[in-house]
Coordinates of C-alpha atoms in Angstrom, one line a residue:
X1 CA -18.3 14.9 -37.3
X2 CA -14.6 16.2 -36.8
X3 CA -12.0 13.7 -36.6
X4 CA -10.4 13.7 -33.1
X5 CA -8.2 10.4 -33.2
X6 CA -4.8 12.1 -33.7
X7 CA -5.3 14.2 -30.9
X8 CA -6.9 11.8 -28.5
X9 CA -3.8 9.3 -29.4
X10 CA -1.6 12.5 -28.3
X11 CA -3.5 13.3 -25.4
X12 CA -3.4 9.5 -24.1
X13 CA 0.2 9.4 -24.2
X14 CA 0.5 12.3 -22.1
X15 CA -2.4 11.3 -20.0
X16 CA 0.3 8.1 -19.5
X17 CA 2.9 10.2 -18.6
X18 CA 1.2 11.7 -15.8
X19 CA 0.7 8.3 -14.2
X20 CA -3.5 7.9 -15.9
X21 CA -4.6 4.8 -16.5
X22 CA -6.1 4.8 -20.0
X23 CA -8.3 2.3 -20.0
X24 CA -10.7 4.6 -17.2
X25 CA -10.7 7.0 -20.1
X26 CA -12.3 4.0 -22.6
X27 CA -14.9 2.4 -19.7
X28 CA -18.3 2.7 -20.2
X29 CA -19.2 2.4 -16.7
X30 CA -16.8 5.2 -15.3
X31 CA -17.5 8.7 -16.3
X32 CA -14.8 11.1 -18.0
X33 CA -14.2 13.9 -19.8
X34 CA -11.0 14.6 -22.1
X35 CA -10.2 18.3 -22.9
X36 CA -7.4 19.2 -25.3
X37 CA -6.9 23.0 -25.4
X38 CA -9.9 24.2 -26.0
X39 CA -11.9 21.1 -27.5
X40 CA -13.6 18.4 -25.7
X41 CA -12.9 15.8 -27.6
X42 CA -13.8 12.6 -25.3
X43 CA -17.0 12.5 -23.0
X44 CA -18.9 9.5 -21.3
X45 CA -21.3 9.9 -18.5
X46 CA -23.1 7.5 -16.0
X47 CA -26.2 7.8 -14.2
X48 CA -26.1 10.4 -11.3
X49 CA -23.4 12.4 -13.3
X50 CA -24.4 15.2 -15.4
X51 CA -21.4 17.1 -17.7
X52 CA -22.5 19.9 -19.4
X53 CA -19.4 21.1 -21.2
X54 CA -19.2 24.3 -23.2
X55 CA -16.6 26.2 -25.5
X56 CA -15.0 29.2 -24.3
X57 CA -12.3 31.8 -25.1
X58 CA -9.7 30.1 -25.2
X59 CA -10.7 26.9 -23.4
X60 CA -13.5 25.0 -22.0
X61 CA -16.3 25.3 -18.9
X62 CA -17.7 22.1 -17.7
X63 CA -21.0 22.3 -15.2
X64 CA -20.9 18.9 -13.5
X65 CA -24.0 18.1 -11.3
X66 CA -23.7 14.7 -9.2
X67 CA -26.6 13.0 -7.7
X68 CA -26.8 10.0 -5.9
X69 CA -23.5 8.0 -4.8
X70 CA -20.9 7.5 -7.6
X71 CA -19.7 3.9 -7.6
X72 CA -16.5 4.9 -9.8
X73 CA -13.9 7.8 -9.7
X74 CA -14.8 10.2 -12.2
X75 CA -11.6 10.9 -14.4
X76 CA -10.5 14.0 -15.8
X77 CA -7.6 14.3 -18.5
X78 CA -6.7 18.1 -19.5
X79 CA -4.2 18.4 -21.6
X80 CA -2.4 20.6 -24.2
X81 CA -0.1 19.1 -27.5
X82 CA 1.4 22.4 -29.0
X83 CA 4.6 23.8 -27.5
X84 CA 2.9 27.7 -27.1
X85 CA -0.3 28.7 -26.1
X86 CA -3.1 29.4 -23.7
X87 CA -5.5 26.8 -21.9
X88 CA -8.4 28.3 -19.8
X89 CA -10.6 25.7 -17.7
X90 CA -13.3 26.3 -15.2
X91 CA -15.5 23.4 -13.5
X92 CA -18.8 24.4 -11.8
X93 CA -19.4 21.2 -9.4
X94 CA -22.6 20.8 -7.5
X95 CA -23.0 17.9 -5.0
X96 CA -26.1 17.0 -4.0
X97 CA -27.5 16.2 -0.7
X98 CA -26.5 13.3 0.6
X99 CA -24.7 12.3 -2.6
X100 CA -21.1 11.3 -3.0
X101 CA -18.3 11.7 -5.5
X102 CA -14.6 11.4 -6.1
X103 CA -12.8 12.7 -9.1
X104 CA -9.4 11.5 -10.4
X105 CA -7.7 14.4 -12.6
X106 CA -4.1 14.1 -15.0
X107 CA -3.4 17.4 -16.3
X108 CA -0.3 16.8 -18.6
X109 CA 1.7 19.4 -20.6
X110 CA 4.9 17.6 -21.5
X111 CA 5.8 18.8 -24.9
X112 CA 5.0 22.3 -24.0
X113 CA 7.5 25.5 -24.1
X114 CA 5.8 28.1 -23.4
X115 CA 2.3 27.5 -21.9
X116 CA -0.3 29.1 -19.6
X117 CA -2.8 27.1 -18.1
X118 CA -5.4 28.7 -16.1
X119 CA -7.7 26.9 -14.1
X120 CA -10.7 27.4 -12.2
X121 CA -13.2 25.4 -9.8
X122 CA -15.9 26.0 -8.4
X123 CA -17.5 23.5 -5.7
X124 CA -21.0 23.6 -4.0
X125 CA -21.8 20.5 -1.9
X126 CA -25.2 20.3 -0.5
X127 CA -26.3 19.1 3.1
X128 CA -24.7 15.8 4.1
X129 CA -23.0 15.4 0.3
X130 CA -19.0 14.9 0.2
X131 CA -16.3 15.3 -2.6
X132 CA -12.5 14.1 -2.9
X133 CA -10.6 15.8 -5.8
X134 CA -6.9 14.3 -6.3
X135 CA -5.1 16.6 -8.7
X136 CA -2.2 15.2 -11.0
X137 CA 0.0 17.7 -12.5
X138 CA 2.9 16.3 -15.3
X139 CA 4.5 19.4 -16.8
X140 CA 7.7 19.6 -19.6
X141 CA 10.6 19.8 -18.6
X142 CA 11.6 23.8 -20.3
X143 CA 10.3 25.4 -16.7
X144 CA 8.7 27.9 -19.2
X145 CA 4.4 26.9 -18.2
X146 CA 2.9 29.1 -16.4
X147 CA 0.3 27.4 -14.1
X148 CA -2.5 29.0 -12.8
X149 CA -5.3 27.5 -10.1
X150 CA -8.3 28.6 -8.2
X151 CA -10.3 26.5 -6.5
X152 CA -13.5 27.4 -4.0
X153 CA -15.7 25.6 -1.6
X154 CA -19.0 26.0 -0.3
X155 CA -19.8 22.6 1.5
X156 CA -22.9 22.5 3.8
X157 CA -24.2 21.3 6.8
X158 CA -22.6 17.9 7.7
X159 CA -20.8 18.0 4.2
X160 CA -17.4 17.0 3.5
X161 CA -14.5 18.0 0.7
X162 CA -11.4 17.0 0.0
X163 CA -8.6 18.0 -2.4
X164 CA -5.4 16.8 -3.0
X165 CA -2.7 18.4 -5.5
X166 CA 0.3 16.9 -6.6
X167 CA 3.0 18.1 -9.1
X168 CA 6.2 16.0 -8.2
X169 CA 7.5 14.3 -11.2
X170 CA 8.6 17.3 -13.6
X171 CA 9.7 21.0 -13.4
X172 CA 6.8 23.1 -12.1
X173 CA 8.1 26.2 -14.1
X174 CA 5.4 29.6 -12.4
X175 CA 3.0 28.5 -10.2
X176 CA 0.1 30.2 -8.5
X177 CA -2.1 27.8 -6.4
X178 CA -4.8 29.0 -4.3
X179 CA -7.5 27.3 -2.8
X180 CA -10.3 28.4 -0.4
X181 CA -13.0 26.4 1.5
X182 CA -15.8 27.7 3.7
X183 CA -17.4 24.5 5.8
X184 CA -20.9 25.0 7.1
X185 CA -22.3 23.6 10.4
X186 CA -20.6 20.4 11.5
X187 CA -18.9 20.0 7.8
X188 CA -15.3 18.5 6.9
X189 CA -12.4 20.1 5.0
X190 CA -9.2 19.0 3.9
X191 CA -6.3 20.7 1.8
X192 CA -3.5 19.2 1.0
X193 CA -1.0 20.0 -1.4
X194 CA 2.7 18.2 -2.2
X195 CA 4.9 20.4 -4.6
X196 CA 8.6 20.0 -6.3
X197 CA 10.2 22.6 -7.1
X198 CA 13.7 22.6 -8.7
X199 CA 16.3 24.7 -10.9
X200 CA 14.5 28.4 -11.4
X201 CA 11.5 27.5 -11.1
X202 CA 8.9 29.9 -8.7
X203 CA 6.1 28.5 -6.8
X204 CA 3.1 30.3 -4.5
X205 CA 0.8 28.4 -2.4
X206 CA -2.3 30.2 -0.4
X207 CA -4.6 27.8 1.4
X208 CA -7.3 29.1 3.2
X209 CA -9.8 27.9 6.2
X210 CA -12.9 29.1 6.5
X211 CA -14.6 27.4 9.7
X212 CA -18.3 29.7 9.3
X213 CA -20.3 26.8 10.9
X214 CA -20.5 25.6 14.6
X215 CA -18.9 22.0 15.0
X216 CA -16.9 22.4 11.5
X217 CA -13.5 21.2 11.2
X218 CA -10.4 21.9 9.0
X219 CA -6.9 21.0 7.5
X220 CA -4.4 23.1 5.2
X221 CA -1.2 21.2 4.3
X222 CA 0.8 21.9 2.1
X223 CA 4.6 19.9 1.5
X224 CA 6.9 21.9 -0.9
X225 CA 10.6 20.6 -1.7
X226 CA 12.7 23.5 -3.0
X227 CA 15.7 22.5 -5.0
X228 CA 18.5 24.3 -6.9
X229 CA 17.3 27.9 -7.2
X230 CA 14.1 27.4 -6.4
X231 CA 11.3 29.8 -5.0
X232 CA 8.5 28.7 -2.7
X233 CA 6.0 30.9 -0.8
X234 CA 3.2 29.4 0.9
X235 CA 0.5 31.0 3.0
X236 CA -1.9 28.8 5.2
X237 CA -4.7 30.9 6.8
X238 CA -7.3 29.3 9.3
X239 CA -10.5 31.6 10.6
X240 CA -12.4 30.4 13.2
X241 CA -15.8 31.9 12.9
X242 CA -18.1 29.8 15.0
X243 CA -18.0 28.0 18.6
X244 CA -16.8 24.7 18.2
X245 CA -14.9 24.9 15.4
X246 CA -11.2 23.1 14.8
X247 CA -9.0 24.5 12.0
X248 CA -5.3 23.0 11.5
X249 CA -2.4 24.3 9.0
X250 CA 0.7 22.3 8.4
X251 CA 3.6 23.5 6.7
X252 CA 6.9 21.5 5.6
X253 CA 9.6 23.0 3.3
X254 CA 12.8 20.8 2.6
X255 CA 15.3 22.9 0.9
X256 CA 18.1 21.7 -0.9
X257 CA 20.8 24.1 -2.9
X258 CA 22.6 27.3 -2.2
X259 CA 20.2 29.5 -4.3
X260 CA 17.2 28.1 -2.9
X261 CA 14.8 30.5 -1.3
X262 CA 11.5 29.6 0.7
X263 CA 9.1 31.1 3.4
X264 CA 5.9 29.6 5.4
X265 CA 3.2 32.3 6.6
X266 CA 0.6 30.3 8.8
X267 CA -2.2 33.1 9.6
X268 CA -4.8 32.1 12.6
X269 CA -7.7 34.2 13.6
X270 CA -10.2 33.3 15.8
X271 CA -13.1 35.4 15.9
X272 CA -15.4 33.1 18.4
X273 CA -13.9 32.0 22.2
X274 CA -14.7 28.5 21.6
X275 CA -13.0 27.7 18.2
X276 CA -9.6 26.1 18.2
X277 CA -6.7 26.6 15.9
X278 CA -3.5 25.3 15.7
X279 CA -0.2 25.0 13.2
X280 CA 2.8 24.1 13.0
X281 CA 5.6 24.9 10.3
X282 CA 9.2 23.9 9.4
X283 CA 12.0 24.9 7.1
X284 CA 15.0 22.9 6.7
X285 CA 17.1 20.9 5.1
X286 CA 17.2 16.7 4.8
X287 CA 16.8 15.0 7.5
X288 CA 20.5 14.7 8.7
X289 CA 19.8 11.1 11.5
X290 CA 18.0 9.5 8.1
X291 CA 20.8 10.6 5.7
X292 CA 23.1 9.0 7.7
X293 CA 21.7 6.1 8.4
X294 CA 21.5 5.4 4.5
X295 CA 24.9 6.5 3.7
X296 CA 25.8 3.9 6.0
X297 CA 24.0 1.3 4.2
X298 CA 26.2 2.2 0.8
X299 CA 24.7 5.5 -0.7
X300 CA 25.9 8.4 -1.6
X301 CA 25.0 11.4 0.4
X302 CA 23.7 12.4 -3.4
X303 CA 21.8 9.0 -3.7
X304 CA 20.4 9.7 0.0
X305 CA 19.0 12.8 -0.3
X306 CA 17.0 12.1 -3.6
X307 CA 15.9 8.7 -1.4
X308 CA 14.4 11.0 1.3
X309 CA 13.3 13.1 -1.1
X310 CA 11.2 10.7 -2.9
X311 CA 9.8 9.7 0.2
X312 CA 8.7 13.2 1.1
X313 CA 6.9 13.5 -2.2
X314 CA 5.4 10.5 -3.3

C-alpha cells in the first residue's frame, strides 16, 4: 500500500488555506473524498452515498450516487502541490428520488505557477430529489492557472439544485466558468457565482437557464469585481420553454482601475406566452453615498473601497 501521508499533510494545508475545515476530512460520519492531481488519496463514505472513483488521463472521475437524505455535507478537497501541470476532474452525480444532498468543495492551488485545472460535472437529480453544491476556489498568487469549469443539470419533476461558486481570496489568473441547468416540471434552479478579479487576470462567466418543464423556476447570478487590469465577460441566458415558467438573471460588475475592462450580456427568450423572464444588470464603480459615508468615519477612500469591496464578495 503506497504511502500518501506527505501529500495528504500538503494537501490539508492548502485545504486550510481555502477556508476547509480539516477535521470534516478525518470524520467518520461525514463522507469525503481527497484528490491530489491525479491520485485519490483519501476516501470515506456513509450509508446513502456511493463514490466510485477511477484514474484517468491526467486526473480522476468520481461516479457519486446518493440515496436517501444525507444528514452531513459531503466534502470535497481537490488539490494540486507541484508548481506546473495538468489536473483533469469530472463528477457524475445522480440524486435519487426523493433523496437529498449537499456538497461542500475546497479546490486549492496555492503553490502553483503554471497550472491547468479542468473540471467537469455532471448532475442528474431524480423526481422530487434536490442538491446544493458550494464551490471554494483558493488559487496562487502568480495569475498564471488556468481554470477550467463545466457543470450540467438535469433535475426532474419537483427537483431542486443549487450551486454556488466562489473564488474571492486570491488571483483568479484564466477563467472559463460555464454552467447549464435544464429544470423539469415544477423543479428549482439556482446559479450563483461571486468572482474577484484583479491585476491581468481574465475571467468568462456563461450561466444558462433552461426552464423545459411547466411550473419550473430559475436564477442566474453572477457578482464579479474587476480590479486593476482586469477582464470580465459574463453571459446570463434564460429560455422559457413551458407555460408557467419564471426564469431570472442578475448581473453586478464593480470595476475598479483605469485598465479594467468588463461587459454583461443577459439573453431572454421565451418560446411559450405564459413563461416569465426578467433581468436586471449593472456596471459601475463603488458605491460613491457608502464611500463617503465611511471616509467620514476616518478611512481612507483606499481603506473604503476595499471595505465595500469585501462586503460585495464575502
Amino acid at each position: 500500500m503506497m504511502d500518501y501521508s506527505k501529500e495528504f499533510e500538503m494537501i490539508v494545508k492548502a485545504y486550510e488555506k481555502s477556508g476547509g475545515n480539516v477535521s470534516n476530512l478525518l470524520r467518520k460520519d461525514i463522507a469525503s473524498i481527497i484528490i491530489n492531481g491525479d491520485r485519490v488519496i483519501g476516501l470515506n463514505s456513509v450509508q446513502g452515498v456511493e463514490l466510485k472513483p477511477q484514474k484517468i488521463e491526467n486526473g480522476v472521475s468520481v461516479d457519486m450516487r446518493i440515496k436517501g437524505s444525507i444528514k452531513n455535507p459531503i466534502h470535497i478537497c481537490t488539490g494540486y502541490v507541484g508548481k506546473r501541470g495538468y489536473q483533469k476532474v469530472i463528477f457524475n452525480i445522480t440524486v435519487e428520488k426523493n433523496s437529498s444532498v449537499s456538497f461542500i468543495s475546497h479546490c486549492s492551488f496555492p503553490w502553483s505557477e503554471d497550472f491547468t485545472h479542468d473540471a467537469e460535472m455532471y448532475v442528474h437529480i431524480e423526481p422530487g430529489g434536490k442538491m446544493e453544491y458550494r464551490d471554494e476556489h483558493f488559487h496562487s498568487e502568480s495569475g498564471k492557472i488556468n481554470f477550467i469549469s463545466k457543470v450540467k443539470a438535469v433535475i426532474e419533476k419537483g427537483g431542486y439544485f443549487a450551486d454556488f461558486f466562489r473564488l474571492t481570496k486570491t488571483r483568479v489568473g484564466k477563467m472559463d466558468l460555464f454552467m447549464e441547468i435544464s429544470l423539469g416540471e415544477e423543479a428549482v434552479g439556482h446559479l450563483d457565482a461571486t468572482v474577484r478579479a484583479s491585476k491581468d487576470d481574465n475571467v468568462s462567466i456563461k450561466e444558462i437557464l433552461n426552464l423545459d418543464g411547466k411550473g419550473s423556476r430559475g436564477i442566474a447570478k453572477t457578482t464579479a469585481v474587476a480590479l486593476d487590469k482586469a477582464r470580465v465577460t459574463v453571459i446570463n441566458e434564460a429560455y422559457g420553454n413551458a407555460e408557467g415558467t419564471k426564469g431570472h438573471v442578475v448581473c453586478e460588475e464593480i470595476t475598479k482601475g483605469e485598465g479594467v475592462i468588463v461587459n454583461a450580456s443577459p439573453i431572454l427568450e421565451v418560446r411559450n406566452e405564459r413563461s416569465e423572464l426578467t433581468h436586471e444588470a449593472s456596471i459601475g464603480r463603488v458605491n460613491q453615498k457608502q464611500l463617503e459615508t465611511l471616509m467620514a468615519k476616518g478611512l481612507s477612500e483606499e481603506e473604503a473601497t476595499n471595505l465595500i469591496i469585501k462586503g460585495i464578495v464575502g
